[in-house]
Coordinates of C-alpha atoms in Angstrom, one line a residue:
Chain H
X753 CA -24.5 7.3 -50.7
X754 CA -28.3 7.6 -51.2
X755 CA -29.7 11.0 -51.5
X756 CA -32.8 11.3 -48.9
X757 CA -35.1 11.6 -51.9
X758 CA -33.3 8.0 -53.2
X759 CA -34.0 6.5 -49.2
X760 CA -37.9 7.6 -49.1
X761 CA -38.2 6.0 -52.0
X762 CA -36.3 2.6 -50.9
X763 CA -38.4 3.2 -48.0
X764 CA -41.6 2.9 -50.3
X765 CA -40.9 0.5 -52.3
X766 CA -39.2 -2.0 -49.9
X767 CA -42.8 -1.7 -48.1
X768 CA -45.1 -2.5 -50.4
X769 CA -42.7 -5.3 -51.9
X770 CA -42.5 -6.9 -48.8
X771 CA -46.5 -6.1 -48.3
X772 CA -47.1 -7.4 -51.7
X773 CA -44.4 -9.2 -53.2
X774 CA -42.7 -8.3 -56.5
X775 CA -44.7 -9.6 -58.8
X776 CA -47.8 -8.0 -57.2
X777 CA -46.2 -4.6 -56.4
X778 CA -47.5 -1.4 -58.4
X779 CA -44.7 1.3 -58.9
X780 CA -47.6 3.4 -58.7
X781 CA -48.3 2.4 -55.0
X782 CA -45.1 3.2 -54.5
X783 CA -45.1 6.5 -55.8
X784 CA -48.0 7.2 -53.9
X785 CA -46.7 6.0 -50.6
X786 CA -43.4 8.3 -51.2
X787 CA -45.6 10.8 -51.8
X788 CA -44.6 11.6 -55.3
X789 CA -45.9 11.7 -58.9
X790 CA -44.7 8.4 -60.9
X791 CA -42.9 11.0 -63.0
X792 CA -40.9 11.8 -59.8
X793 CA -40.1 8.5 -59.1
X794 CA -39.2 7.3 -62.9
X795 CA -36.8 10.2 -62.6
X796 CA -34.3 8.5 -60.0
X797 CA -35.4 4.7 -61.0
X798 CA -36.4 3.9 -64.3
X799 CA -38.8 1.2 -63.7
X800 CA -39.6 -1.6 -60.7
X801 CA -36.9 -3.7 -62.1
X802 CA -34.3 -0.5 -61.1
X803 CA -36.3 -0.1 -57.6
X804 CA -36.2 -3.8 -57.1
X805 CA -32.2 -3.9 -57.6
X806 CA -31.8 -0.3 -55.5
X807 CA -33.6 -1.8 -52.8
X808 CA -31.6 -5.4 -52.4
X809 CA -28.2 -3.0 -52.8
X810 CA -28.8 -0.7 -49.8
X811 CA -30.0 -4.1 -47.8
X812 CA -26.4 -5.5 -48.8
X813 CA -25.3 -2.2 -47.6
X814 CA -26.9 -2.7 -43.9
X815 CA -26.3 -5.9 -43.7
X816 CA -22.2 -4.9 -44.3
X817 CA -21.9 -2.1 -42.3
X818 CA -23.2 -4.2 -39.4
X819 CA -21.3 -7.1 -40.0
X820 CA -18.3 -5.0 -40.4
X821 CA -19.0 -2.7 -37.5
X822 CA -18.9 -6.0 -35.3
X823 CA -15.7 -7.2 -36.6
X824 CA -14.0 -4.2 -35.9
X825 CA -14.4 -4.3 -32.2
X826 CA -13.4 -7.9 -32.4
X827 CA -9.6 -8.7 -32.0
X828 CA -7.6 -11.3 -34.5
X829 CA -9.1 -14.5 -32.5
X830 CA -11.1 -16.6 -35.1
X831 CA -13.5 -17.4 -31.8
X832 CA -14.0 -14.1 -31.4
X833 CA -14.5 -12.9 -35.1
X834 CA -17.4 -15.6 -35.0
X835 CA -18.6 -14.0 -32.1
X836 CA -19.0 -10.8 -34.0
X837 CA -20.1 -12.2 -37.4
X838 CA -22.7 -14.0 -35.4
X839 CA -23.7 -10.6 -33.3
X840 CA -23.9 -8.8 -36.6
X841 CA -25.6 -11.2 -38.4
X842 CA -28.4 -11.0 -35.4
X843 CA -28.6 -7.5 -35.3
X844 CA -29.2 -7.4 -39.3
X845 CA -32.3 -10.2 -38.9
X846 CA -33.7 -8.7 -35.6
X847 CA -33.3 -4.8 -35.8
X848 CA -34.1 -4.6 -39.9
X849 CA -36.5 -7.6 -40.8
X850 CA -37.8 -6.1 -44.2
X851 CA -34.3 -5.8 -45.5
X852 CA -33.4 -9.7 -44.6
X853 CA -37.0 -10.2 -45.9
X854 CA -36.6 -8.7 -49.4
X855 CA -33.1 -10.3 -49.7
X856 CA -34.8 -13.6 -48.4
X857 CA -37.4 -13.8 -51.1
X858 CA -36.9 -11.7 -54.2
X859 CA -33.5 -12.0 -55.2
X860 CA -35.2 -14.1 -57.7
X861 CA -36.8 -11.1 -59.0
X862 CA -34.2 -10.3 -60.6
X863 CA -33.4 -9.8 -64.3
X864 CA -29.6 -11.2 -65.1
X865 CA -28.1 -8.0 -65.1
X866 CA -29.0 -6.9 -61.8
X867 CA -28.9 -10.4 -60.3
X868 CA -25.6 -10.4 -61.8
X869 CA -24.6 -6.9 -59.9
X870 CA -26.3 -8.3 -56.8
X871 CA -24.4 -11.2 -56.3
X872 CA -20.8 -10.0 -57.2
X873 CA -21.2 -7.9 -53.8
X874 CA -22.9 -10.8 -51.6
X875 CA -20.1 -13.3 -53.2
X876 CA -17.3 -10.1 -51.5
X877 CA -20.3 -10.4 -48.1
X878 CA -20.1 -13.8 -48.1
X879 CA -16.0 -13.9 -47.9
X880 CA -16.1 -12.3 -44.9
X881 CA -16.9 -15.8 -43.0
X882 CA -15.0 -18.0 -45.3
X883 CA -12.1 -15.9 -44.1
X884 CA -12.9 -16.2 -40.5
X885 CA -13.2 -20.1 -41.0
X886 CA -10.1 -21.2 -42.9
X887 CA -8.0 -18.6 -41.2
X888 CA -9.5 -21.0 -37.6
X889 CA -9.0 -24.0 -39.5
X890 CA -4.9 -22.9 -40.6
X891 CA -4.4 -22.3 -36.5
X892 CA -5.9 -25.6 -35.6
X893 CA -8.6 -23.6 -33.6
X894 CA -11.6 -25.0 -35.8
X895 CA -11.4 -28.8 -36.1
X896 CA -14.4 -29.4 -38.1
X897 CA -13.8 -31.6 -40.7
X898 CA -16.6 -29.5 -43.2
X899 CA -15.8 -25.9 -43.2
X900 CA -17.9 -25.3 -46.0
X901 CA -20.7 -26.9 -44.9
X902 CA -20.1 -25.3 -41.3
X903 CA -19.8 -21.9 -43.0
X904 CA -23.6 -22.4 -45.0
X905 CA -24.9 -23.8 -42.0
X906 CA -24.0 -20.8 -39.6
X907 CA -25.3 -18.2 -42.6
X908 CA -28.5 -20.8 -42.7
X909 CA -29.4 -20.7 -38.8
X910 CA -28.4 -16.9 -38.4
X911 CA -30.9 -16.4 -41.3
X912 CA -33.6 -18.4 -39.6
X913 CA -33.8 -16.2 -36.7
X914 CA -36.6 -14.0 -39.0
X915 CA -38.6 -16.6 -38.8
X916 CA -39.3 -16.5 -34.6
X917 CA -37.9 -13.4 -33.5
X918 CA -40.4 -11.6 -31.7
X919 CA -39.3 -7.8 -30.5
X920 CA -41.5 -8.5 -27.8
X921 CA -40.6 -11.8 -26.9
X922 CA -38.0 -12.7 -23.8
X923 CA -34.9 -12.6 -25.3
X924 CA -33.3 -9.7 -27.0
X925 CA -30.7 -9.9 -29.9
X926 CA -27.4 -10.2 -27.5
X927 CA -28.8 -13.3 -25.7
X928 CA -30.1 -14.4 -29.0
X929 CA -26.9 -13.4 -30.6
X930 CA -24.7 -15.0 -27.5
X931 CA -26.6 -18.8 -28.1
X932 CA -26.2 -18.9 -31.7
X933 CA -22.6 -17.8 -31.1
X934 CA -22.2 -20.9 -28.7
X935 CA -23.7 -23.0 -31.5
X936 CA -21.9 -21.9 -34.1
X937 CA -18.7 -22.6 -32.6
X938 CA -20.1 -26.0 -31.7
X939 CA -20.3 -26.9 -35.4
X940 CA -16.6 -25.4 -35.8
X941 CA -15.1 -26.9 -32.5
X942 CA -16.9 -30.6 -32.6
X943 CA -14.7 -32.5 -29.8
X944 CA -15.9 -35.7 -31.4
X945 CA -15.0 -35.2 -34.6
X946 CA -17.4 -36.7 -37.0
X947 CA -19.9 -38.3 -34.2
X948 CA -21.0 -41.5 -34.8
X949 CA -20.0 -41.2 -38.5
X950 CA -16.5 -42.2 -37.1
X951 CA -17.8 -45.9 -37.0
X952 CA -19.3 -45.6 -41.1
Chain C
X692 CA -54.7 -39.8 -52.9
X693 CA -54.3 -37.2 -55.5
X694 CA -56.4 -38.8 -58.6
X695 CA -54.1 -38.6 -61.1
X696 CA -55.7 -35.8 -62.9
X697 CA -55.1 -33.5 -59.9
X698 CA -51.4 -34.6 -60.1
X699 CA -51.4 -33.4 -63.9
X700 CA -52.4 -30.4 -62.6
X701 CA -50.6 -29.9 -59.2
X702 CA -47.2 -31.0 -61.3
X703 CA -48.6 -28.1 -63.9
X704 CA -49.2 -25.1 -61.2
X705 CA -46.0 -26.2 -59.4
X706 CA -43.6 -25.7 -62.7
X707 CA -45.7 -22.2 -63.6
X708 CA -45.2 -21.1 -59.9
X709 CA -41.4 -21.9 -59.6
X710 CA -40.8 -20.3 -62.7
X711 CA -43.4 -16.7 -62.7
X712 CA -43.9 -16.5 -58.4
X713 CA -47.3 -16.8 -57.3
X714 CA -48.1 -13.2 -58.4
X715 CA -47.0 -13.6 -61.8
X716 CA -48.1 -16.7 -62.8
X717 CA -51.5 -17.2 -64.9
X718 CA -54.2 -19.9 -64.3
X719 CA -54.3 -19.9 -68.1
X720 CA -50.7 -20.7 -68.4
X721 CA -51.3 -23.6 -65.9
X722 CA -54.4 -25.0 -67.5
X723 CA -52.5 -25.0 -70.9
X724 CA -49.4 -26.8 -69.9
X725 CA -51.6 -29.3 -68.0
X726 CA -53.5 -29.8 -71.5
X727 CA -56.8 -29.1 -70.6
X728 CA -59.5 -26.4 -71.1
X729 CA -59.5 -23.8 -68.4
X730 CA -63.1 -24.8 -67.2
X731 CA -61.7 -28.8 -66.7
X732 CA -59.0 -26.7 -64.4
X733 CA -62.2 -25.1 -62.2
X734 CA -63.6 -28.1 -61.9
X735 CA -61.3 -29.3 -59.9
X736 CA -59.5 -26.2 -58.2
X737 CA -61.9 -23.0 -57.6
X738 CA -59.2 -20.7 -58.6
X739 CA -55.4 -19.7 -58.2
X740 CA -54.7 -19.8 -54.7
X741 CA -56.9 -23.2 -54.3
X742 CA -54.3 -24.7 -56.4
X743 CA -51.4 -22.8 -54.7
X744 CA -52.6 -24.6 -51.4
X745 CA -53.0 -28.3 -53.0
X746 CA -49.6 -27.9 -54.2
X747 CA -48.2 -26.5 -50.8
X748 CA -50.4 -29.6 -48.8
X749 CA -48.6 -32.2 -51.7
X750 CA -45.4 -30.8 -51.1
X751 CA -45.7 -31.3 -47.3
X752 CA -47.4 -34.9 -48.1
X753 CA -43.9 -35.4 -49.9
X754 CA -41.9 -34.3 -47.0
X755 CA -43.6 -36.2 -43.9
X756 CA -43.7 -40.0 -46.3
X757 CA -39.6 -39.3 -46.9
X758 CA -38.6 -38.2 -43.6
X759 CA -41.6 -41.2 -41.7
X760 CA -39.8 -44.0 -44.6
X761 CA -36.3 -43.0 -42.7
X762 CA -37.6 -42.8 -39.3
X763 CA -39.4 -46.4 -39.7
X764 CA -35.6 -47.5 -40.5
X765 CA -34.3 -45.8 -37.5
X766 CA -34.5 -48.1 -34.0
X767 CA -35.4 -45.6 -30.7
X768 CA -32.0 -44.4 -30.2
X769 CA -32.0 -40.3 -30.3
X770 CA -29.0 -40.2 -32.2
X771 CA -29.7 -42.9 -34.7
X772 CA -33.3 -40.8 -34.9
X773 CA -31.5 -37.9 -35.6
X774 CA -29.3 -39.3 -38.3
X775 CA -32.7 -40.8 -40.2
X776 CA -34.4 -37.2 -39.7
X777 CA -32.0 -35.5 -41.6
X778 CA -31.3 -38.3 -44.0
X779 CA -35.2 -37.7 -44.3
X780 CA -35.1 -33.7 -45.2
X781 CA -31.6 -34.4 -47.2
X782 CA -33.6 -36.6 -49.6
X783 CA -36.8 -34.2 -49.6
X784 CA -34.6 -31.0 -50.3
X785 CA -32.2 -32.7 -53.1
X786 CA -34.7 -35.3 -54.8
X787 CA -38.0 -32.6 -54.9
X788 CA -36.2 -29.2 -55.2
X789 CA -39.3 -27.7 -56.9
X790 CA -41.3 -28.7 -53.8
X791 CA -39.0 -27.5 -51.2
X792 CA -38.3 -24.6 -53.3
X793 CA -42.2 -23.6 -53.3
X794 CA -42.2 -24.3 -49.4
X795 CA -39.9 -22.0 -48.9
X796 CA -41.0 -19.0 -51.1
X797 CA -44.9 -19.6 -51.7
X798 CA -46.2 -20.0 -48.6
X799 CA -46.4 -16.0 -48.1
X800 CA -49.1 -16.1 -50.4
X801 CA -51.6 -18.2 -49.1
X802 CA -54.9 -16.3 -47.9
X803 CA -55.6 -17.0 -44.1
X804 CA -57.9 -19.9 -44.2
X805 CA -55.4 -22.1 -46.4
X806 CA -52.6 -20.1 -44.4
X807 CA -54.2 -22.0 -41.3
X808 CA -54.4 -25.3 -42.9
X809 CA -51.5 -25.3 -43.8
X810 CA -49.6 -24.0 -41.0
X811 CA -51.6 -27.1 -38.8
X812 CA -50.5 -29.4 -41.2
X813 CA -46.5 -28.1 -40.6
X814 CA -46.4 -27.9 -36.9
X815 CA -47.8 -31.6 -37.1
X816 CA -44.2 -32.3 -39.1
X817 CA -42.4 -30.0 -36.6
X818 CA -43.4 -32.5 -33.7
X819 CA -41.6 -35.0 -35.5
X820 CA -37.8 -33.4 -34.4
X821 CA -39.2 -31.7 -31.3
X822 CA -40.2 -35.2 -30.3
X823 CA -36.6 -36.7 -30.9
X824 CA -34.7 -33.8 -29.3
X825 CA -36.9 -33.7 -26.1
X826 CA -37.0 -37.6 -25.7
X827 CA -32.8 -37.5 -26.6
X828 CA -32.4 -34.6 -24.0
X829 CA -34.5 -36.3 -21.1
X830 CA -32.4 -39.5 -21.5
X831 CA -29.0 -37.3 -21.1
X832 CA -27.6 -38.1 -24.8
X833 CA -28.1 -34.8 -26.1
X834 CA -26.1 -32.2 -23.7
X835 CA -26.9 -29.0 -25.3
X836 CA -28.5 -26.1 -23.4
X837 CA -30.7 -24.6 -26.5
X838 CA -32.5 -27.2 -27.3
X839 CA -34.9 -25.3 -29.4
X840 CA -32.2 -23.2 -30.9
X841 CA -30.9 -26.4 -32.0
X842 CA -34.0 -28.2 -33.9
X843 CA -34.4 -24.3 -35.6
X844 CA -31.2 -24.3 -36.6
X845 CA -31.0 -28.1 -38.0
X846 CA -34.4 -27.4 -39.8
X847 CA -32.4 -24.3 -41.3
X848 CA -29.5 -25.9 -41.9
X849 CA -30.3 -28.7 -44.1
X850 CA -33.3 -26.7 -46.0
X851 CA -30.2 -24.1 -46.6
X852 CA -28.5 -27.4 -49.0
X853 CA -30.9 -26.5 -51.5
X854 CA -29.2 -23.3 -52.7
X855 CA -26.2 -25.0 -53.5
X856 CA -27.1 -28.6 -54.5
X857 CA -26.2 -29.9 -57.6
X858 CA -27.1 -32.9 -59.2
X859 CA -24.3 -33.3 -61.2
X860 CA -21.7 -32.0 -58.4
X861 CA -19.2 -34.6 -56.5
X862 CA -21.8 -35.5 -53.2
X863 CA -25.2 -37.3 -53.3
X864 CA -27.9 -37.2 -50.9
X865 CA -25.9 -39.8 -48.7
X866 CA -23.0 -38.6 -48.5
X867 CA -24.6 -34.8 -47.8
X868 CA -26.6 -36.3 -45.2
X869 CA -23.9 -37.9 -43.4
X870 CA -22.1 -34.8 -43.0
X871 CA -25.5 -32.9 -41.9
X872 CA -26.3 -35.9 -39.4
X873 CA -22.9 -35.3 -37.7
X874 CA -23.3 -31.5 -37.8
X875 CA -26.7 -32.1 -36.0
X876 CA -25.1 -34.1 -33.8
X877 CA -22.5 -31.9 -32.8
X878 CA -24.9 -29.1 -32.1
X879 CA -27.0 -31.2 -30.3
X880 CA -23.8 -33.1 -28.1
X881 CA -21.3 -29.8 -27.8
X882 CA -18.7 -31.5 -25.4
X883 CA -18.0 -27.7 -24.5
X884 CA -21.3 -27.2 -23.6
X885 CA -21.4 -23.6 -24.3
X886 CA -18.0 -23.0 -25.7
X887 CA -16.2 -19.8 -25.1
X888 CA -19.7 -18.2 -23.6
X889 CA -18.7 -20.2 -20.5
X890 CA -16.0 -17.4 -19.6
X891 CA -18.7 -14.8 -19.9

């Protein structure tokens, strides 16, 4: 959907926005690190506000088309669909940091229109898991008693993955992606339901 | 041990930070809402990111006294640990939002020597859960095989309840912690140790 003039810019700006933050950031910079005059760059956004909402789009973008590209080697199985979710979710924080990163801190940058924009398509991202969930919970597969909470804390600890991953550490994104997997099934799939809360 | 002046001001910088981000926000600003002359500010904080590290080191104070008050509740049983732990950052993350809130987006922006401080300071607090898990897995109550996966993922998990906390909603800090304590637990004590992966 972007033009490659559109992606060297998104390229630019994600860079010095992640270098810099937001507030901090010079469209200026920006233009010079795309290699372009600022009238260039007002052409296609018309000012850091615009960038700022181009850039978190086309990070939504990624973060789908990996999720979804998961999911559709996955079968109907709920265990398996978290598998995949969980996969894609680790390829998105391991193999494209700067776009979890931008989507991890300046989605409060945002002016109301564009936050507005931004979360109508992570509210249609985030259905996705809900999906997965009640659709384990209907066939008796999932027998937590807190889906939603299960569902925020899978999206939480997937997330968190930024903060260690090291592409030069021991384990790669499908053992990483494998574990967290295993975890997040544990949360769905508790065999003592509730724990020691049973006795409250 | 914050005079109360400096608590004036830290309260000041905090509000200024959460609302304008780090970059944005203007020592001026601060100074003013703390009602005080911008020198009476330097006096006490040799500029912006001085403050910005005060505040970060008071947030952190915050953190270790609620999560230490639960613990000193808690007797030496893992499990009953683990329940006061994230009673402990339940509390921290739903009673001091604007603390946890600059925790999680500010720290970016400290300059390496505070950076260092600060980090010490944290992986002093990080002990605190390492400690539990490691003593809980030694003494064959906690079964799981990613130990470390599991305290990231419980750290991530309960500092995820921030985003959709609300004060006025149906659960409070109790009943939220509960249901986090038995989520730990469950990663912690998966009966299927490992879950589907086994089959792999």
């Amino acid at each position: 959907m972007l033009s490659p003039k559109q992606r060297v810019f998104i390229e630019a700006g994600r860079k010095e926005f992640v270098r810099n933050g937001y507030g901090s950031s010079s469209i200026r910079t920006i233009a010079q690190e795309a290699g372009v005059s600022l009238s260039a760059l007002y052409y296609h956004y018309k000012n850091k506000q615009d960038l700022l909402l181009a850039i978190l789009l086309d990070g939504v973008d990624t973060y789908d088309a990996v999720c979804d590209a998961e999911l559709a080697r996955a079968g109907d199985d709920p265990v398996e669909q978290i598998r995949a979710f969980v996969k894609g979710n680790v390829i998105f924080r391991t193999q494209f940091p700067e776009q979890g990163r931008m989507i991890a801190t300046e989605v409060r940058n945002l002016e109301p229109e564009g936050a507005r924009l931004y979360e109508e398509r992570r509210r249609a991202g985030r259905r996705r898991i809900r999906d997965i969930i009640d659709r384990g919970v209907a066939q008796g597969v999932f027998t937590t008693k807190y889906p939603d909470d299960c569902r925020r804390s899978i999206l939480a600890m997937v997330s968190a993955i930024a903060n260690w991953y090291d592409p030069a550490g021991p384990d790669g994104p499908d053992e990483i992606a494998e574990r967290y997997a295993d975890l997040s099934l544990a949360l769905l799939c508790p065999t003592i339901t509730g724990g020691e809360g049973d006795s409250r």
